[in-house]
Amino acid sequence: MRPERAALALFVAGLAALPLPSRAADEGSLRLADGTGRERVQAACSMCHSLDYILMNSPFQDRAAWQKTVDKMVKVYGAPLSPAETAQVVDYLAERYGP
């Protein structure tokens, strides 16, 4: 093995040995904005993904975009929300995390 490759392999192995922070610990400290529907959003959305996705997408999502996103989560990914619950989630996201 060439010396450059050996050095790279050792560097990568060293990185792999480093402890990484737990995502679960970070998730517990994330708190969504207060408002009607927050508990429903936390319960429904965190079943499948981190609540960070809400914060990351909020600069780009108006009401129509949130509606489309939540509809996709229900229809494509099977999020267990009734039409009334879906409306509550969209209202919360649009009011608290829209532009």
Coordinates of N, CA, C and O in Angstrom, one line a residue:
M1 N 0.9 -1.2 0.0 CA 0.0 0.0 0.0 C 0.9 1.2 0.0 O 1.9 1.3 0.8
R2 N 0.5 2.2 -0.8 CA 1.3 3.4 -0.9 C 1.2 4.2 0.4 O 0.1 4.1 1.1
P3 N 2.2 5.0 0.8 CA 2.1 5.7 2.1 C 0.9 6.6 2.2 O 0.4 6.8 3.3
E4 N 0.6 7.3 1.1 CA -0.6 8.2 1.1 C -1.9 7.5 1.5 O -2.7 7.9 2.2
R5 N -2.0 6.3 0.9 CA -3.3 5.5 1.1 C -3.3 5.0 2.6 O -4.3 4.9 3.2
A6 N -2.1 4.6 3.0 CA -2.0 4.1 4.4 C -2.4 5.2 5.4 O -3.1 4.9 6.4
A7 N -1.9 6.4 5.2 CA -2.2 7.5 6.0 C -3.7 7.8 6.0 O -4.3 8.1 7.0
L8 N -4.3 7.8 4.8 CA -5.7 8.0 4.7 C -6.5 7.0 5.4 O -7.5 7.2 6.1
A9 N -6.1 5.7 5.3 CA -6.8 4.6 5.9 C -6.7 4.8 7.5 O -7.7 4.5 8.2
L10 N -5.6 5.1 8.0 CA -5.4 5.4 9.4 C -6.3 6.5 9.9 O -6.9 6.5 11.0
F11 N -6.3 7.6 9.1 CA -7.2 8.7 9.4 C -8.6 8.4 9.5 O -9.3 8.7 10.5
V12 N -9.1 7.7 8.5 CA -10.5 7.2 8.5 C -10.8 6.3 9.6 O -11.9 6.4 10.3
A13 N -9.9 5.4 9.9 CA -10.1 4.5 11.0 C -10.2 5.2 12.4 O -11.0 4.9 13.2
G14 N -9.4 6.3 12.5 CA -9.4 7.1 13.7 C -10.7 7.8 13.8 O -11.2 8.0 14.9
L15 N -11.2 8.4 12.7 CA -12.5 9.1 12.8 C -13.6 8.1 13.2 O -14.5 8.5 14.0
A16 N -13.6 6.9 12.7 CA -14.6 5.9 13.0 C -14.6 5.5 14.5 O -15.6 5.1 15.0
A17 N -13.5 5.7 15.1 CA -13.4 5.3 16.5 C -13.9 6.4 17.5 O -14.1 6.2 18.6
L18 N -14.1 7.6 16.9 CA -14.5 8.7 17.8 C -16.0 8.5 18.2 O -16.8 8.1 17.4
P19 N -16.3 8.9 19.5 CA -17.7 8.8 19.9 C -18.5 9.9 19.2 O -18.0 11.0 19.1
L20 N -19.7 9.6 18.8 CA -20.6 10.5 18.2 C -21.7 10.9 19.2 O -22.2 10.0 20.0
P21 N -22.2 12.1 19.2 CA -23.3 12.5 20.1 C -24.6 11.7 19.6 O -24.8 11.4 18.5
S22 N -25.4 11.4 20.6 CA -26.6 10.7 20.4 C -27.7 11.6 19.8 O -27.9 12.7 20.3
R23 N -28.4 11.2 18.7 CA -29.5 11.9 18.2 C -30.6 11.9 19.2 O -31.4 12.9 19.3
A24 N -30.8 10.9 19.9 CA -31.9 10.8 20.8 C -31.8 11.9 21.9 O -32.8 12.5 22.3
A25 N -30.6 12.1 22.3 CA -30.4 13.2 23.4 C -30.8 14.5 22.8 O -31.4 15.3 23.5
D26 N -30.4 14.8 21.6 CA -30.7 16.1 20.9 C -32.2 16.2 20.7 O -32.8 17.3 20.9
E27 N -32.9 15.1 20.4 CA -34.3 15.2 20.1 C -35.1 15.6 21.4 O -36.1 16.3 21.3
G28 N -34.6 15.1 22.5 CA -35.4 15.4 23.7 C -35.3 16.9 24.1 O -36.2 17.4 24.8
S29 N -34.3 17.6 23.6 CA -34.2 19.0 23.9 C -35.0 19.9 22.9 O -35.1 21.1 23.2
L30 N -35.4 19.3 21.8 CA -36.1 20.1 20.8 C -37.5 20.3 21.2 O -38.2 19.3 21.6
R31 N -37.9 21.5 21.3 CA -39.3 21.8 21.7 C -39.9 22.7 20.6 O -39.4 23.8 20.2
L32 N -41.0 22.2 20.0 CA -41.8 23.0 19.0 C -42.5 24.1 19.7 O -42.8 24.1 20.9
A33 N -42.8 25.1 18.9 CA -43.5 26.3 19.4 C -44.9 25.9 20.0 O -45.5 25.0 19.5
D34 N -45.2 26.6 21.1 CA -46.5 26.4 21.7 C -47.6 26.8 20.7 O -47.5 27.6 19.9
G35 N -48.7 26.1 20.8 CA -49.9 26.4 20.0 C -50.8 25.1 19.9 O -50.4 24.0 20.1
T36 N -52.0 25.4 19.5 CA -53.0 24.3 19.3 C -52.5 23.4 18.2 O -52.1 23.8 17.1
G37 N -52.3 22.1 18.5 CA -51.9 21.1 17.6 C -50.4 20.7 17.8 O -50.0 19.7 17.2
R38 N -49.7 21.3 18.7 CA -48.3 21.0 18.9 C -48.1 19.5 19.3 O -47.3 18.8 18.8
E39 N -49.0 19.1 20.3 CA -48.8 17.7 20.7 C -49.1 16.7 19.6 O -48.4 15.7 19.5
R40 N -50.1 17.0 18.8 CA -50.5 16.1 17.7 C -49.3 16.1 16.7 O -48.9 15.0 16.2
V41 N -48.7 17.2 16.4 CA -47.6 17.3 15.5 C -46.4 16.5 16.0 O -45.8 15.7 15.3
Q42 N -46.1 16.7 17.3 CA -44.9 16.0 17.9 C -45.2 14.5 17.9 O -44.3 13.7 17.5
A43 N -46.4 14.0 18.2 CA -46.6 12.6 18.2 C -46.6 12.0 16.8 O -46.0 11.0 16.6
A44 N -47.3 12.7 15.9 CA -47.4 12.1 14.5 C -46.1 12.2 13.8 O -45.7 11.2 13.1
C45 N -45.4 13.3 13.8 CA -44.2 13.4 13.0 C -43.0 12.7 13.5 O -42.3 12.1 12.8
S46 N -42.9 12.6 14.9 CA -41.7 11.9 15.4 C -41.8 10.4 15.4 O -40.9 9.7 15.7
M47 N -43.0 9.9 14.9 CA -43.1 8.4 14.7 C -42.1 8.0 13.7 O -41.6 6.8 13.8
C48 N -41.8 8.8 12.7 CA -41.0 8.4 11.6 C -39.7 9.2 11.4 O -38.8 8.7 10.7
H49 N -39.7 10.4 11.9 CA -38.5 11.2 11.6 C -38.3 12.2 12.8 O -39.2 12.4 13.6
S50 N -37.1 12.8 12.8 CA -36.8 13.8 13.7 C -37.7 15.1 13.5 O -38.0 15.4 12.4
L51 N -38.0 15.7 14.6 CA -38.7 17.0 14.5 C -37.8 18.1 13.9 O -38.4 19.1 13.5
D52 N -36.5 17.9 13.8 CA -35.7 18.8 13.2 C -36.1 19.1 11.7 O -35.9 20.2 11.2
Y53 N -36.7 18.1 11.1 CA -37.2 18.3 9.7 C -38.2 19.5 9.6 O -38.2 20.2 8.6
I54 N -39.0 19.7 10.6 CA -39.9 20.8 10.6 C -39.1 22.1 10.6 O -39.4 23.0 9.8
L55 N -38.2 22.2 11.5 CA -37.4 23.4 11.6 C -36.6 23.7 10.3 O -36.4 24.8 9.8
M56 N -36.0 22.6 9.8 CA -35.2 22.7 8.5 C -36.0 23.2 7.3 O -35.5 23.9 6.5
N57 N -37.2 22.7 7.3 CA -38.1 23.0 6.1 C -38.9 24.3 6.3 O -39.4 24.8 5.3
S58 N -39.0 24.8 7.5 CA -39.9 25.9 7.7 C -39.6 27.1 6.9 O -40.6 27.8 6.4
P59 N -38.4 27.5 6.5 CA -38.2 28.7 5.7 C -38.8 28.6 4.3 O -39.0 29.6 3.6
F60 N -39.0 27.3 3.9 CA -39.5 27.1 2.5 C -40.9 26.7 2.4 O -41.4 26.6 1.3
Q61 N -41.6 26.6 3.5 CA -43.0 26.0 3.5 C -44.0 27.0 3.9 O -44.1 27.5 5.0
D62 N -44.9 27.4 2.9 CA -46.1 28.1 3.2 C -47.2 27.2 3.5 O -47.0 25.9 3.5
R63 N -48.4 27.6 3.7 CA -49.6 26.7 4.0 C -49.7 25.7 2.9 O -49.9 24.5 3.2
A64 N -49.7 26.1 1.6 CA -49.9 25.1 0.6 C -48.8 24.0 0.6 O -49.1 22.8 0.3
A65 N -47.6 24.4 0.8 CA -46.5 23.5 0.9 C -46.6 22.5 2.1 O -46.4 21.3 2.0
W66 N -47.0 23.1 3.2 CA -47.2 22.2 4.4 C -48.4 21.2 4.1 O -48.3 20.0 4.5
Q67 N -49.4 21.7 3.5 CA -50.5 20.8 3.1 C -50.0 19.7 2.2 O -50.4 18.5 2.5
K68 N -49.3 20.0 1.2 CA -48.7 19.0 0.3 C -47.8 18.0 1.1 O -47.9 16.8 0.8
T69 N -47.0 18.5 1.9 CA -46.1 17.7 2.7 C -46.8 16.7 3.6 O -46.6 15.5 3.7
V70 N -47.8 17.2 4.4 CA -48.6 16.4 5.3 C -49.4 15.4 4.5 O -49.5 14.2 4.9
D71 N -50.0 15.8 3.4 CA -50.8 14.9 2.6 C -49.9 13.7 2.1 O -50.3 12.5 2.1
K72 N -48.6 14.0 1.7 CA -47.7 13.0 1.3 C -47.4 12.0 2.4 O -47.3 10.8 2.2
M73 N -47.2 12.6 3.6 CA -46.9 11.7 4.8 C -48.0 10.8 5.1 O -47.8 9.6 5.4
V74 N -49.3 11.2 4.9 CA -50.4 10.4 5.1 C -50.6 9.4 4.0 O -50.7 8.2 4.2
K75 N -50.6 9.9 2.8 CA -51.0 9.0 1.6 C -49.9 8.1 1.2 O -50.1 7.0 0.8
V76 N -48.6 8.6 1.2 CA -47.5 7.8 0.7 C -46.8 7.0 1.8 O -46.5 5.8 1.7
Y77 N -46.6 7.6 3.0 CA -45.9 7.0 4.1 C -46.8 6.4 5.1 O -46.3 5.8 6.1
G78 N -48.1 6.6 5.1 CA -49.0 6.0 6.0 C -49.1 6.6 7.4 O -49.5 5.9 8.3
A79 N -48.8 7.9 7.5 CA -49.0 8.5 8.8 C -50.5 8.4 9.2 O -51.4 8.6 8.5
P80 N -50.7 7.9 10.5 CA -52.0 7.6 10.9 C -52.8 8.8 11.4 O -53.0 9.0 12.6
L81 N -53.2 9.7 10.4 CA -53.9 10.9 10.8 C -55.3 10.9 10.0 O -55.3 10.6 8.8
S82 N -56.3 11.2 10.8 CA -57.6 11.4 10.1 C -57.6 12.7 9.4 O -56.7 13.5 9.6
P83 N -58.6 12.9 8.5 CA -58.7 14.2 7.8 C -58.7 15.4 8.8 O -58.1 16.5 8.6
A84 N -59.4 15.3 9.9 CA -59.5 16.4 10.9 C -58.1 16.6 11.6 O -57.7 17.7 11.8
E85 N -57.4 15.5 11.9 CA -56.1 15.6 12.5 C -55.1 16.2 11.5 O -54.2 17.0 11.8
T86 N -55.2 15.8 10.2 CA -54.4 16.4 9.2 C -54.6 17.9 9.1 O -53.6 18.6 9.0
A87 N -55.8 18.3 9.1 CA -56.1 19.8 9.1 C -55.5 20.5 10.3 O -54.9 21.6 10.1
Q88 N -55.5 19.9 11.5 CA -55.0 20.5 12.7 C -53.4 20.6 12.5 O -52.8 21.6 12.9
V89 N -52.8 19.5 12.0 CA -51.4 19.5 11.8 C -51.0 20.6 10.8 O -50.0 21.4 11.1
V90 N -51.7 20.7 9.7 CA -51.4 21.7 8.7 C -51.6 23.1 9.3 O -50.7 24.0 9.1
D91 N -52.6 23.3 10.0 CA -52.9 24.6 10.6 C -51.7 25.0 11.5 O -51.2 26.1 11.5
Y92 N -51.3 24.1 12.4 CA -50.3 24.4 13.3 C -49.0 24.7 12.6 O -48.3 25.7 12.9
L93 N -48.6 23.9 11.6 CA -47.3 24.1 10.9 C -47.4 25.4 10.1 O -46.4 26.1 10.1
A94 N -48.5 25.7 9.5 CA -48.6 26.9 8.7 C -48.5 28.2 9.6 O -47.9 29.2 9.3
E95 N -49.2 28.1 10.8 CA -49.2 29.2 11.7 C -47.9 29.4 12.4 O -47.4 30.6 12.7
R96 N -47.2 28.3 12.8 CA -46.0 28.4 13.6 C -44.7 28.3 12.8 O -43.7 28.8 13.3
Y97 N -44.8 27.7 11.7 CA -43.5 27.4 10.9 C -43.7 27.8 9.4 O -43.0 27.2 8.6
G98 N -44.5 28.8 9.2 CA -44.6 29.3 7.8 C -43.8 30.6 7.7 O -43.3 31.1 8.6
P99 N -43.7 31.0 6.4 CA -43.0 32.3 6.2 C -43.7 33.5 6.8 O -44.8 33.5 7.1

